[in-house]
Coordinates of C-alpha atoms in Angstrom, one line a residue:
M1185 CA 0.0 0.0 0.0
S1186 CA 1.3 3.5 -0.9
P1187 CA 2.1 5.8 2.1
D1188 CA -0.4 8.3 0.6
S1189 CA -3.3 5.9 0.7
T1190 CA -5.8 5.4 3.4
S1191 CA -7.1 2.1 4.7
S1192 CA -10.4 0.9 3.4
S1193 CA -12.2 1.4 6.7
P1194 CA -10.9 3.6 9.5
G1195 CA -10.5 1.7 12.7
D1196 CA -9.8 -1.6 11.0
S1197 CA -6.0 -1.1 10.2
A1198 CA -3.6 -3.8 11.1
A1199 CA -1.3 -1.1 12.5
G1200 CA -4.0 0.0 14.8
R1201 CA -4.7 -3.5 16.0
R1202 CA -1.0 -4.2 16.4
F1203 CA -0.6 -1.4 18.9
G1204 CA -3.9 -1.8 20.7
W1205 CA -5.8 1.1 19.1
P1206 CA -8.4 2.4 19.2
G1207 CA -9.3 0.6 22.5
G1208 CA -7.4 0.6 25.8
I1209 CA -6.4 4.2 25.7
F1210 CA -6.4 4.6 29.5
K1211 CA -4.3 1.4 29.8
H1212 CA -1.8 2.9 27.4
L1213 CA -1.9 6.2 29.3
R1214 CA -1.0 4.5 32.6
A1215 CA 1.9 2.8 30.9
A1216 CA 3.2 5.9 29.2
L1217 CA 2.6 8.5 32.0
R1218 CA 5.8 7.9 34.0
P1219 CA 8.3 8.1 31.0
A1220 CA 6.2 11.0 29.7
L1221 CA 6.7 12.9 33.0
V1222 CA 10.5 12.3 32.9
F1223 CA 10.7 13.3 29.2
E1224 CA 8.7 16.5 29.8
L1225 CA 11.0 17.5 32.6
W1226 CA 14.1 17.0 30.5
F1227 CA 12.6 18.6 27.4
T1228 CA 11.5 21.6 29.4
L1229 CA 15.1 21.9 30.8
V1230 CA 16.5 21.9 27.3
L1231 CA 14.0 24.5 26.2
V1232 CA 14.8 26.8 29.1
V1233 CA 18.5 26.5 28.9
S1234 CA 19.1 26.7 25.2
L1235 CA 16.1 27.3 22.9
A1236 CA 14.4 30.1 24.9
P1237 CA 17.5 32.2 25.2
A1238 CA 18.3 31.6 21.5
S1239 CA 14.8 32.9 20.6
G1240 CA 15.2 36.0 22.7
W1241 CA 18.6 36.7 21.1
L1242 CA 17.1 36.4 17.6
L1243 CA 14.2 38.7 18.6
N1244 CA 16.6 41.4 19.9
R1245 CA 18.8 41.1 16.7
L1246 CA 15.7 41.7 14.5
V1247 CA 14.6 44.6 16.6
M1248 CA 18.0 46.2 16.5
R1249 CA 17.9 46.1 12.7
S1250 CA 15.4 49.0 13.0
G1251 CA 18.1 51.1 14.8
Q1252 CA 16.4 50.7 18.2
Y1253 CA 16.7 48.5 21.3
A1254 CA 12.9 48.2 21.6
I1255 CA 9.9 48.9 19.5
A1256 CA 6.6 50.0 21.1
D1257 CA 3.0 51.0 20.4
Q1258 CA 2.7 53.1 17.2
D1259 CA 6.0 51.9 15.8
L1260 CA 4.9 48.3 16.2
I1261 CA 2.5 48.6 13.2
A1262 CA 5.3 49.9 11.0
F1263 CA 7.7 47.2 12.3
A1264 CA 5.1 44.5 11.7
S1265 CA 4.7 45.5 8.0
S1266 CA 8.4 45.7 7.4
F1267 CA 10.6 42.9 6.2
A1268 CA 12.2 42.5 9.7
G1269 CA 8.7 42.4 11.3
L1270 CA 7.3 39.9 8.9
L1271 CA 10.4 37.7 9.3
F1272 CA 10.0 38.0 13.1
G1273 CA 6.4 37.0 12.9
L1274 CA 7.2 34.0 10.7
L1275 CA 10.1 32.8 12.8
S1276 CA 8.2 33.4 16.1
V1277 CA 5.2 31.3 15.0
G1278 CA 7.4 28.8 13.2
F1279 CA 9.7 28.3 16.2
F1280 CA 6.8 27.9 18.5
L1281 CA 5.2 25.3 16.3
A1282 CA 8.6 23.5 15.9
F1283 CA 9.0 23.3 19.7
W1284 CA 5.5 22.0 20.0
F1285 CA 6.0 19.4 17.2
T1286 CA 9.3 18.3 18.8
E1287 CA 7.6 17.7 22.1
Q1288 CA 4.9 15.7 20.3
V1289 CA 7.5 13.5 18.6
G1290 CA 9.0 12.6 22.0
L1291 CA 5.6 11.8 23.4
L1292 CA 4.6 10.0 20.3
L1293 CA 7.6 7.6 20.6
I1294 CA 6.9 7.1 24.2
V1295 CA 3.2 6.2 23.8
V1296 CA 3.7 4.0 20.9
N1297 CA 6.5 2.1 22.6
A1298 CA 4.3 1.9 25.8
A1299 CA 1.6 0.3 23.7
R1300 CA 4.1 -2.3 22.4
G1301 CA 5.4 -3.0 25.9
R1302 CA 8.7 -1.3 25.3
R1303 CA 10.4 1.6 27.0
D1304 CA 13.3 3.5 25.4
P1305 CA 15.6 5.5 27.6
V1306 CA 14.6 9.2 27.8
S1307 CA 18.1 10.1 26.5
L1308 CA 17.4 8.1 23.4
V1309 CA 14.0 9.8 22.9
L1310 CA 15.7 13.2 23.2
W1311 CA 18.3 12.2 20.7
K1312 CA 15.7 11.1 18.2
N1313 CA 14.0 14.5 18.7
L1314 CA 17.3 16.2 18.0
V1315 CA 17.8 14.2 14.8
R1316 CA 14.4 15.3 13.5
L1317 CA 14.6 18.9 14.6
P1318 CA 15.5 20.3 11.1
A1319 CA 12.5 18.6 9.5
L1320 CA 10.2 19.8 12.3
L1321 CA 11.6 23.3 12.0
R1322 CA 10.7 23.3 8.3
L1323 CA 7.3 21.9 9.1
G1324 CA 6.7 24.6 11.6
L1325 CA 7.8 27.4 9.2
I1326 CA 5.5 26.0 6.5
Q1327 CA 2.5 26.0 8.8
A1328 CA 3.4 29.4 10.3
A1329 CA 3.5 30.9 6.7
A1330 CA 0.0 29.4 6.1
Y1331 CA -1.4 30.6 9.4
L1332 CA 0.0 34.1 8.8
A1333 CA -1.2 34.1 5.2
V1334 CA -4.8 33.5 6.2
L1335 CA -4.5 36.2 8.8
V1336 CA -3.9 38.9 6.2
P1337 CA -7.5 39.1 4.8
G1338 CA -8.9 39.2 8.4
A1339 CA -6.5 41.9 9.4
L1340 CA -7.4 44.0 6.3
G1341 CA -11.1 43.5 7.1
I1342 CA -10.7 44.7 10.7
G1343 CA -8.6 47.6 9.5
L1344 CA -11.3 48.5 6.9
A1345 CA -14.1 48.3 9.5
Y1346 CA -12.0 50.5 11.9
S1347 CA -11.5 53.2 9.3
R1348 CA -15.1 53.2 8.2
L1349 CA -16.7 53.1 11.6
F1350 CA -14.2 55.1 13.7
G1351 CA -12.9 57.6 11.2
E1352 CA -14.9 60.6 12.3
W1353 CA -14.1 61.2 16.0
D1354 CA -11.4 60.3 18.5
F1355 CA -11.2 56.6 19.3
Y1356 CA -11.5 57.2 23.0
Y1357 CA -15.0 58.7 22.4
Y1358 CA -16.1 55.4 20.8
F1359 CA -14.4 53.4 23.5
T1360 CA -16.0 55.2 26.5
V1361 CA -19.4 56.3 25.1
R1362 CA -19.8 53.2 22.9
P1363 CA -22.3 54.3 20.3
T1364 CA -23.9 52.0 17.8
S1365 CA -20.8 52.1 15.6
W1366 CA -18.8 50.7 18.4
W1367 CA -21.0 47.6 18.7
V1368 CA -21.1 47.2 14.9
F1369 CA -17.2 47.1 14.9
V1370 CA -17.1 44.7 17.8
A1371 CA -19.5 42.4 16.0
V1372 CA -17.6 42.6 12.7
A1373 CA -14.2 42.1 14.4
G1374 CA -15.5 39.3 16.5
A1375 CA -16.9 37.5 13.5
I1376 CA -13.6 37.9 11.6
L1377 CA -11.6 36.6 14.5
T1378 CA -13.9 33.7 15.1
T1379 CA -13.7 32.8 11.4
Y1380 CA -9.9 33.0 11.5
L1381 CA -9.7 30.8 14.6
A1382 CA -12.0 28.3 13.1
L1383 CA -9.9 28.3 9.9
V1384 CA -6.7 27.8 11.8
T1385 CA -8.2 25.0 13.8
W1386 CA -9.4 23.3 10.6
L1387 CA -5.9 23.6 9.1
Y1388 CA -4.3 22.2 12.2
V1389 CA -6.6 19.2 12.2
R1390 CA -6.1 18.6 8.4
W1391 CA -2.3 18.6 9.1
L1392 CA -2.6 16.5 12.2
F1393 CA -0.9 13.4 10.7
A1394 CA 2.1 15.2 9.4
I1395 CA 4.2 14.6 12.5
P1396 CA 3.6 10.8 12.8
A1397 CA 4.2 10.6 9.0
I1398 CA 7.6 12.2 9.5
V1399 CA 8.4 9.9 12.5
F1400 CA 7.0 6.6 11.2
E1401 CA 7.2 6.8 7.4
N1402 CA 10.4 8.9 7.1
V1403 CA 8.9 11.4 4.6
R1404 CA 9.8 15.0 4.2
P1405 CA 7.6 17.8 5.6
V1406 CA 5.9 18.9 2.4
R1407 CA 5.0 15.3 1.5
A1408 CA 3.9 14.7 5.1
L1409 CA 1.5 17.6 4.9
R1410 CA 0.1 16.3 1.6
M1411 CA -0.4 12.8 3.1
S1412 CA -2.1 14.2 6.2
W1413 CA -4.4 16.3 4.0
R1414 CA -5.5 13.2 2.1
R1415 CA -6.0 11.1 5.2
T1416 CA -8.0 13.6 7.2
R1417 CA -10.4 14.4 4.3
G1418 CA -14.0 14.2 5.7
R1419 CA -12.8 13.5 9.2
V1420 CA -12.2 16.9 10.7
W1421 CA -15.0 16.7 13.3
R1422 CA -14.2 13.1 14.2
L1423 CA -10.6 14.1 14.8
G1424 CA -10.9 17.5 16.3
L1425 CA -13.8 17.0 18.7
P1426 CA -12.1 14.3 20.9
L1427 CA -8.9 16.5 21.0
A1428 CA -11.0 19.5 22.2
L1429 CA -12.9 17.5 24.8
C1430 CA -9.6 16.0 26.0
W1431 CA -8.2 19.5 26.7
I1432 CA -11.4 20.9 28.2
V1433 CA -11.9 18.0 30.6
V1434 CA -8.3 17.6 31.7
L1435 CA -7.7 21.4 32.2
S1436 CA -11.0 21.7 34.0
I1437 CA -9.9 19.1 36.4
S1438 CA -6.5 20.8 36.8
F1439 CA -8.1 24.2 37.4
G1440 CA -10.6 22.7 39.9
M1441 CA -7.9 21.0 41.9
S1442 CA -5.7 24.2 41.9
W1443 CA -8.7 26.2 43.1
L1444 CA -9.3 23.8 45.9
I1445 CA -5.7 23.9 47.0
R1446 CA -5.6 27.7 47.0
A1447 CA -8.9 27.8 48.9
G1448 CA -7.5 25.5 51.5
A1449 CA -4.3 27.5 51.8
A1450 CA -6.3 30.7 52.1
Q1451 CA -8.0 29.3 55.2
L1452 CA -4.7 28.5 56.7
L1453 CA -3.2 31.9 55.8
D1454 CA -5.4 34.1 58.0
P1455 CA -4.4 37.7 57.4
A1456 CA -4.8 38.4 61.1
Q1457 CA -2.0 35.9 61.9
L1458 CA 0.7 36.7 59.4
A1459 CA 3.6 35.2 61.4
L1460 CA 6.5 34.2 59.1
R1461 CA 7.0 30.9 60.9
H1462 CA 3.5 30.0 59.9
V1463 CA 3.3 31.6 56.5
V1464 CA 6.7 30.4 55.0
P1465 CA 6.1 26.7 55.2
T1466 CA 2.5 27.0 54.2
V1467 CA 3.3 29.1 51.2
L1468 CA 6.3 26.9 50.1
G1469 CA 4.3 23.7 50.5
T1470 CA 1.3 25.1 48.7
L1471 CA 3.4 26.4 45.8
A1472 CA 5.1 23.0 45.5
L1473 CA 1.8 21.2 45.5
L1474 CA 0.3 23.6 42.9
A1475 CA 3.4 23.1 40.7
V1476 CA 3.1 19.3 40.8
V1477 CA -0.7 19.3 40.2
D1478 CA -0.5 21.7 37.3
L1479 CA 2.5 20.0 35.8
V1480 CA 1.1 16.5 36.0
W1481 CA -2.3 17.4 34.6
F1482 CA -0.8 19.5 31.8
I1483 CA 1.4 16.5 30.8
V1484 CA -1.6 14.2 31.0
A1485 CA -3.4 16.5 28.6
K1486 CA -0.5 16.6 26.2
T1487 CA 0.0 12.8 26.4
L1488 CA -3.7 12.1 25.7
H1489 CA -3.5 14.6 22.8
V1490 CA -0.7 12.6 21.3
M1491 CA -2.4 9.3 22.0
L1492 CA -5.6 10.4 20.3
M1493 CA -3.5 11.6 17.3
A1494 CA -1.5 8.4 17.2
G1495 CA -4.6 6.2 17.4
S1496 CA -6.3 8.1 14.6
Y1497 CA -3.1 8.0 12.5
L1498 CA -2.6 4.3 12.9
E1499 CA -6.1 3.7 11.5
T1500 CA -4.9 5.0 8.2
V1501 CA -1.7 3.0 7.6
E1502 CA -0.5 -0.6 7.3
P1503 CA 2.4 -1.9 9.3
E1504 CA 4.7 -2.5 6.3
S1505 CA 4.6 1.2 5.5
M1506 CA 5.9 2.1 8.9
S1507 CA 9.3 2.2 10.5
I1508 CA 9.1 2.0 14.3
S1509 CA 12.5 0.4 15.0
S1510 CA 14.1 1.6 18.2
N1511 CA 17.4 1.7 16.4
E1512 CA 16.3 4.1 13.7
A1513 CA 18.2 7.0 15.2
T1514 CA 21.3 5.6 16.8
P1515 CA 23.1 8.4 18.6
R1516 CA 26.5 9.4 17.2
I1517 CA 27.6 9.8 20.8
S1518 CA 27.1 7.2 23.5
L1519 CA 23.9 7.4 25.6
R1520 CA 26.1 7.8 28.7
N1521 CA 27.7 10.9 27.3
F1522 CA 24.3 12.2 26.2
K1523 CA 23.1 11.7 29.8
R1524 CA 26.1 13.6 31.0
L1525 CA 25.2 16.4 28.7
G1526 CA 21.7 16.4 30.1
W1527 CA 23.0 16.6 33.7
L1528 CA 25.2 19.5 32.6
L1529 CA 22.2 21.3 31.2
G1530 CA 20.5 20.6 34.5
G1531 CA 23.4 22.1 36.4
I1532 CA 23.2 25.2 34.2
A1533 CA 19.5 25.5 34.8
L1534 CA 20.0 25.2 38.5
V1535 CA 22.7 27.9 38.5
M1536 CA 20.4 30.1 36.4
G1537 CA 17.6 29.6 38.9
I1538 CA 19.8 30.3 41.9
G1539 CA 21.1 33.5 40.2
A1540 CA 17.5 34.6 39.4
A1541 CA 16.4 34.0 43.0
A1542 CA 19.5 35.8 44.4
A1543 CA 18.8 38.8 42.1
F1544 CA 15.2 38.9 43.3
V1545 CA 16.2 38.7 47.0
E1546 CA 18.9 41.4 46.4
S1547 CA 16.4 43.7 44.8
L1548 CA 13.8 43.2 47.4
D1549 CA 12.9 46.5 48.9
I1550 CA 10.5 46.3 51.8
D1551 CA 10.4 50.1 52.5
R1552 CA 8.6 51.5 49.5
S1553 CA 9.0 55.1 48.5
I1554 CA 6.2 55.4 46.0
A1555 CA 4.6 58.5 44.5
V1556 CA 0.9 58.6 43.7
T1557 CA -0.3 60.4 40.6
A1558 CA -3.9 61.5 40.1
H1559 CA -4.9 60.4 36.5
R1560 CA -6.1 63.5 34.5
G1561 CA -6.5 65.1 37.9
S1562 CA -8.8 63.3 40.3
K1563 CA -11.0 62.4 37.3
H1564 CA -13.5 60.4 39.3
A1565 CA -14.2 63.4 41.6
A1566 CA -14.1 66.1 39.0
P1567 CA -14.2 66.5 35.2
E1568 CA -10.9 65.3 33.8
N1569 CA -8.2 67.8 32.7
T1570 CA -9.8 70.8 34.3
L1571 CA -8.7 73.2 37.0
S1572 CA -11.3 71.6 39.3
A1573 CA -9.7 68.2 38.7
I1574 CA -6.2 69.7 39.6
R1575 CA -7.6 71.3 42.7
Q1576 CA -9.2 68.1 43.7
A1577 CA -6.0 66.2 43.2
I1578 CA -4.3 68.7 45.5
A1579 CA -7.0 68.2 48.1
D1580 CA -6.6 64.5 47.8
G1581 CA -3.0 64.7 48.7
A1582 CA -1.6 63.3 45.4
D1583 CA 2.0 63.8 44.7
Y1584 CA 1.4 64.4 41.0
A1585 CA -1.5 65.2 38.7
E1586 CA -1.3 63.7 35.2
I1587 CA -2.6 65.9 32.4
D1588 CA -2.9 65.7 28.6
V1589 CA -1.9 68.7 26.5
Q1590 CA -2.2 69.6 22.9
T1591 CA -2.6 72.8 20.9
T1592 CA -5.5 74.7 19.5
A1593 CA -5.8 76.0 15.9
D1594 CA -4.0 79.2 16.9
G1595 CA -1.2 77.4 18.8
V1596 CA -2.2 77.7 22.5
V1597 CA -1.3 74.7 24.7
V1598 CA -4.4 73.5 26.5
L1599 CA -5.5 70.4 28.4
L1600 CA -7.6 67.9 26.5
H1601 CA -7.3 64.1 26.1
D1602 CA -9.3 63.5 22.9
G1603 CA -8.6 65.0 19.5
D1604 CA -12.1 66.5 19.5
L1605 CA -14.7 68.0 21.9
R1606 CA -17.5 65.5 21.3
R1607 CA -17.1 63.3 24.4
V1608 CA -16.5 66.1 27.0
A1609 CA -18.6 68.9 25.5
S1610 CA -21.0 67.2 22.9
V1611 CA -19.4 69.6 20.4
S1612 CA -18.6 68.0 17.1
R1613 CA -15.4 69.8 16.4
R1614 CA -11.7 68.9 16.5
L1615 CA -9.4 70.9 18.7
R1616 CA -7.0 71.6 15.9
D1617 CA -9.8 73.5 14.1
V1618 CA -10.8 75.6 17.2
D1619 CA -9.2 78.9 18.2
Y1620 CA -8.5 79.3 21.9
D1621 CA -11.0 82.2 22.2
E1622 CA -13.8 79.9 21.0
L1623 CA -13.1 77.5 23.9
G1624 CA -14.3 80.1 26.4
D1625 CA -17.9 79.5 25.3
I1626 CA -17.6 75.7 25.5
D1627 CA -18.7 73.9 28.7
V1628 CA -16.5 70.8 29.4
G1629 CA -17.9 70.1 32.9
S1630 CA -21.7 69.4 32.6
W1631 CA -21.1 66.0 31.1
F1632 CA -19.6 65.0 34.4
S1633 CA -22.0 66.8 36.8
P1634 CA -24.3 69.9 36.6
E1635 CA -22.2 71.5 39.4
F1636 CA -19.3 71.8 37.0
R1637 CA -21.3 73.5 34.2
D1638 CA -19.0 76.5 34.3
E1639 CA -15.8 74.5 33.7
R1640 CA -13.8 75.4 30.7
V1641 CA -10.7 74.0 28.9
P1642 CA -7.7 75.4 30.8
T1643 CA -4.3 76.3 29.3
L1644 CA -1.1 74.7 30.5
Q1645 CA -0.1 78.1 32.0
E1646 CA -3.3 78.3 34.1
V1647 CA -2.6 74.8 35.4
L1648 CA 1.0 75.6 36.3
D1649 CA -0.2 78.7 38.2
V1650 CA -2.7 76.5 40.2
A1651 CA -0.2 73.7 40.8
R1652 CA 2.9 75.7 41.7
G1653 CA 4.2 74.6 45.1
R1654 CA 1.1 72.5 45.7
I1655 CA 1.4 69.5 43.4
K1656 CA 3.8 68.2 40.7
L1657 CA 2.6 67.7 37.1
N1658 CA 3.0 64.8 34.7
I1659 CA 2.5 66.5 31.4
E1660 CA 1.6 64.0 28.6
L1661 CA 2.0 65.4 25.1
K1662 CA -1.0 64.2 23.1
F1663 CA -0.4 63.9 19.4
T1664 CA -4.0 63.5 18.0
W1665 CA -2.5 65.1 14.9
D1666 CA 1.0 65.7 13.7
D1667 CA 1.9 68.9 15.6
P1668 CA 5.6 69.6 15.1
A1669 CA 5.5 72.6 17.5
L1670 CA 3.9 70.9 20.6
A1671 CA 7.1 69.6 22.2
A1672 CA 8.9 72.9 21.8
K1673 CA 6.0 74.9 23.2
V1674 CA 5.6 72.7 26.3
G1675 CA 9.3 72.8 27.0
Q1676 CA 9.3 76.6 26.6
I1677 CA 6.4 77.1 28.9
V1678 CA 8.0 74.9 31.6
Q1679 CA 11.3 76.7 31.2
E1680 CA 9.7 80.1 31.4
N1681 CA 8.0 79.1 34.7
A1682 CA 11.3 77.6 36.0
C1683 CA 9.4 74.5 37.4
F1684 CA 11.7 71.7 36.2
E1685 CA 11.7 70.0 39.6
D1686 CA 7.9 70.1 39.7
C1687 CA 7.2 68.7 36.2
V1688 CA 7.9 65.7 34.1
T1689 CA 6.8 65.1 30.5
T1690 CA 5.7 61.9 28.8
S1691 CA 4.8 60.8 25.3
L1692 CA 3.9 57.8 23.3
R1693 CA 6.4 59.0 20.6
L1694 CA 10.0 58.2 21.4
P1695 CA 11.5 61.0 19.1
V1696 CA 9.5 63.6 21.1
L1697 CA 11.7 63.0 24.1
S1698 CA 14.7 64.2 22.2
E1699 CA 12.7 67.3 21.1
I1700 CA 11.8 68.1 24.7
R1701 CA 15.4 67.7 25.8
A1702 CA 16.6 70.1 23.0
V1703 CA 14.4 72.9 24.4
A1704 CA 14.4 72.0 28.1
P1705 CA 17.3 69.6 28.9
E1706 CA 16.5 69.7 32.7
L1707 CA 12.9 68.5 32.2
P1708 CA 12.6 64.7 32.8
A1709 CA 11.1 62.9 29.8
G1710 CA 9.3 59.6 30.1
F1711 CA 8.3 57.1 27.5
I1712 CA 4.7 55.7 27.6
V1713 CA 4.4 52.0 26.6
F1714 CA 1.3 50.0 25.8
Q1715 CA 2.9 47.1 24.0
S1716 CA 6.5 46.5 23.0
I1717 CA 9.1 44.0 21.8
G1718 CA 12.8 44.2 22.6
D1719 CA 14.7 45.4 25.6
L1720 CA 12.7 48.3 27.2
T1721 CA 15.4 48.9 29.8
R1722 CA 17.7 50.3 27.1
I1723 CA 15.3 52.9 25.8
D1724 CA 16.7 56.4 26.0
A1725 CA 14.2 57.8 28.5
D1726 CA 14.5 59.2 32.0
F1727 CA 11.7 56.8 33.1
L1728 CA 9.1 54.4 31.7
S1729 CA 5.4 54.7 32.1
I1730 CA 3.7 51.4 31.3
S1731 CA 0.5 49.5 31.9
A1732 CA 0.4 47.9 35.3
A1733 CA -0.3 44.5 33.6
R1734 CA 3.1 44.7 32.0
A1735 CA 5.1 45.5 35.1
T1736 CA 7.4 42.6 36.2
P1737 CA 10.0 42.2 39.0
R1738 CA 12.7 41.9 36.4
L1739 CA 11.7 45.1 34.6
V1740 CA 11.6 47.0 38.0
R1741 CA 15.0 45.5 39.0
E1742 CA 16.7 46.3 35.7
L1743 CA 15.4 49.9 35.5
H1744 CA 16.5 50.6 39.1
R1745 CA 19.9 49.1 38.3
R1746 CA 20.2 51.7 35.5
G1747 CA 19.0 54.5 37.7
R1748 CA 15.6 54.9 36.1
E1749 CA 12.0 54.8 37.4
L1750 CA 9.0 52.8 36.5
H1751 CA 5.5 54.5 36.5
V1752 CA 2.4 52.3 36.1
W1753 CA -1.1 53.1 34.9
T1754 CA -4.0 53.2 35.4
V1755 CA -4.3 51.5 38.8
D1756 CA -7.9 52.0 39.9
D1757 CA -8.2 48.6 41.6
L1758 CA -6.8 48.4 45.2
D1759 CA -5.8 44.7 44.7
N1760 CA -3.8 45.8 41.7
A1761 CA -2.4 48.7 43.7
L1762 CA -1.2 46.4 46.4
A1763 CA 0.5 44.3 43.8
M1764 CA 2.3 47.3 42.4
I1765 CA 3.4 48.4 45.9
E1766 CA 4.8 44.9 46.5
L1767 CA 6.5 45.0 43.2
G1768 CA 8.4 48.2 44.1
V1769 CA 7.3 50.5 41.3
D1770 CA 8.1 54.2 41.7
N1771 CA 4.9 55.9 40.8
I1772 CA 1.3 54.7 40.7
I1773 CA -1.1 56.6 38.4
T1774 CA -4.7 56.2 39.5
G1775 CA -8.1 57.8 39.3
Y1776 CA -8.5 57.2 43.0
P1777 CA -5.5 58.8 44.7
V1778 CA -7.1 58.9 48.2
K1779 CA -7.7 55.2 48.3
V1780 CA -4.2 54.3 47.0
L1781 CA -2.6 56.8 49.4
R1782 CA -4.5 55.2 52.3
L1783 CA -3.4 51.7 51.2
L1784 CA 0.2 52.9 50.9
D1785 CA 0.0 54.3 54.5
E1786 CA -1.4 51.0 55.7
W1787 CA 1.5 49.2 54.0
N1788 CA 4.1 51.5 55.5
E1789 CA 2.6 50.9 59.0
L1790 CA 3.4 47.1 58.8
S1791 CA 6.6 45.7 60.2
D1792 CA 9.1 44.2 57.8
S1793 CA 8.2 40.7 58.8
E1794 CA 4.5 41.4 58.2
K1795 CA 5.2 42.9 54.8
I1796 CA 7.2 39.8 53.8
A1797 CA 4.4 37.5 55.1
L1798 CA 1.8 39.5 53.2
M1799 CA 3.8 39.3 50.0
L1800 CA 4.2 35.5 50.4
R1801 CA 0.5 35.1 51.2
N1802 CA -0.5 36.9 48.0
L1803 CA 1.5 34.4 46.0
I1804 CA -1.2 31.9 46.9
V1805 CA -4.4 33.8 47.4
G1806 CA -3.8 36.5 44.9
M1807 CA -4.2 40.2 45.6
E1808 CA -6.9 39.7 48.1
R1809 CA -6.4 42.8 50.2
P1810 CA -7.2 42.5 53.9
E1811 CA -9.4 45.1 55.4
P1812 CA -7.7 48.1 57.0
G1813 CA -8.2 46.8 60.5
E1814 CA -6.6 43.5 59.5
L1815 CA -3.4 44.8 58.0

């Protein structure tokens, strides 16, 4: 029988009967689980020590081709459409798939051997993976190219919907007010993304047999894909549904067990009794138990996935077309030396782990000196970016007030977040088309509350006059349109008022920081980051201002090592605020400065041992903040 052909009736193949499929899957799982656990540990070790750093190195090299150390936000779109960006996307997806395929090969050899009553040494399985790595890498790149190709029409469709539905007013208006056009866009984008995911899933199932074809029939990647395409014709639901149910059931069990363990630990970790002698063993024991549970169930899911794939594949082939000899990939070095190499990698991983732990402990700063910034003034107590909001931030005791500035049609620097007045004044005009004198007749406070109906758009100079000596300012330069004069005007105004120590500037555009420094070199300039790739710590900025969700211990540690600060936004949830305090950030930007300041005071009243105990406790129960009386 040709390797391309399928058996006359699925489920009746001699190969399937030879290895005990389709029946007895749980029997085979029991036999394969132990070697699968050992293989997964060693495979993960190899991935952490060698492949993951190599991927990071490649990413940094591609980013540096653009002349920068990191690429963020608006520049990401340009990078994604460049040759380097497309190459990065292809290689990233291709390498991810190759790693996943390599892992599947190892599990595939283990489960098939377990069904035959055989057990190869894990070192031999790892060697067979290494031998097949070039073919699996080519397979991953081919599939990555296909997945990215089918993404292009969807991305163009979402972009077209965005331009047609959101082209008239500032995006933030649509995001906050959410008119009908917003929901139309959500529906269109959701339908496109759902279609894309369904198409990718369909392609994955159609190519499901490519890996076992490479392993057992010794064919090249392109031929393996063609063979899989033929053999899965008309069987997508039959193949895909069991795989989906396998993952849903196993992961549900895993999440359920993890929840029960955390819930039990939370009962033991009473916030009123945060003694280190009680917390440390409880936390360490719980973390170890969670790691074991999550690891075992995740490996069970992956092993079952491979067993289902192997069982379905074996239904389509005859034994004579397969090569399942344990000697098919005899190592060029002895297994003993290969094991020694594995233990060497294990030693490297251990040293890396100890080094990371030592760096974390060394950077641990229990006594936090954290500033609190009122976002757009105290925007939840007064209309944003107004003099009332600045005065409220002062009354709240905030260290800074964050404001957004841009220019009017006649070049006056004023406070406004959006590019138009529709959201805050129900006026359908863009700021760049309005002279400053016209703003005097526009009410920007009634939308918030009738008591602020006399509020007007203030100038940067008016805000500096109110804030002087009472609160510092974080001045974000808003480029709702290409305004080449904005940076110079802001720098000049701050310079004329001689308030360098009381102001910082921020922008989403990295080149703007250089423009600010050219006019006012003493004025600190920070870079705002939503999303990025590359090494942010090497960005030429006095500080970084990032989403709280992207803040990590490593980023805090590296920035502090370089003498720079990390500001996080927008932290309106107290649980998240406590996480940022524990992380050791330098500035928390929030719409609720009073609540965050109170939380910071409560933290500072704790003893060092109580702080450490609370940080350890939160590793288990999450950021479940105790009530003030319990801290």
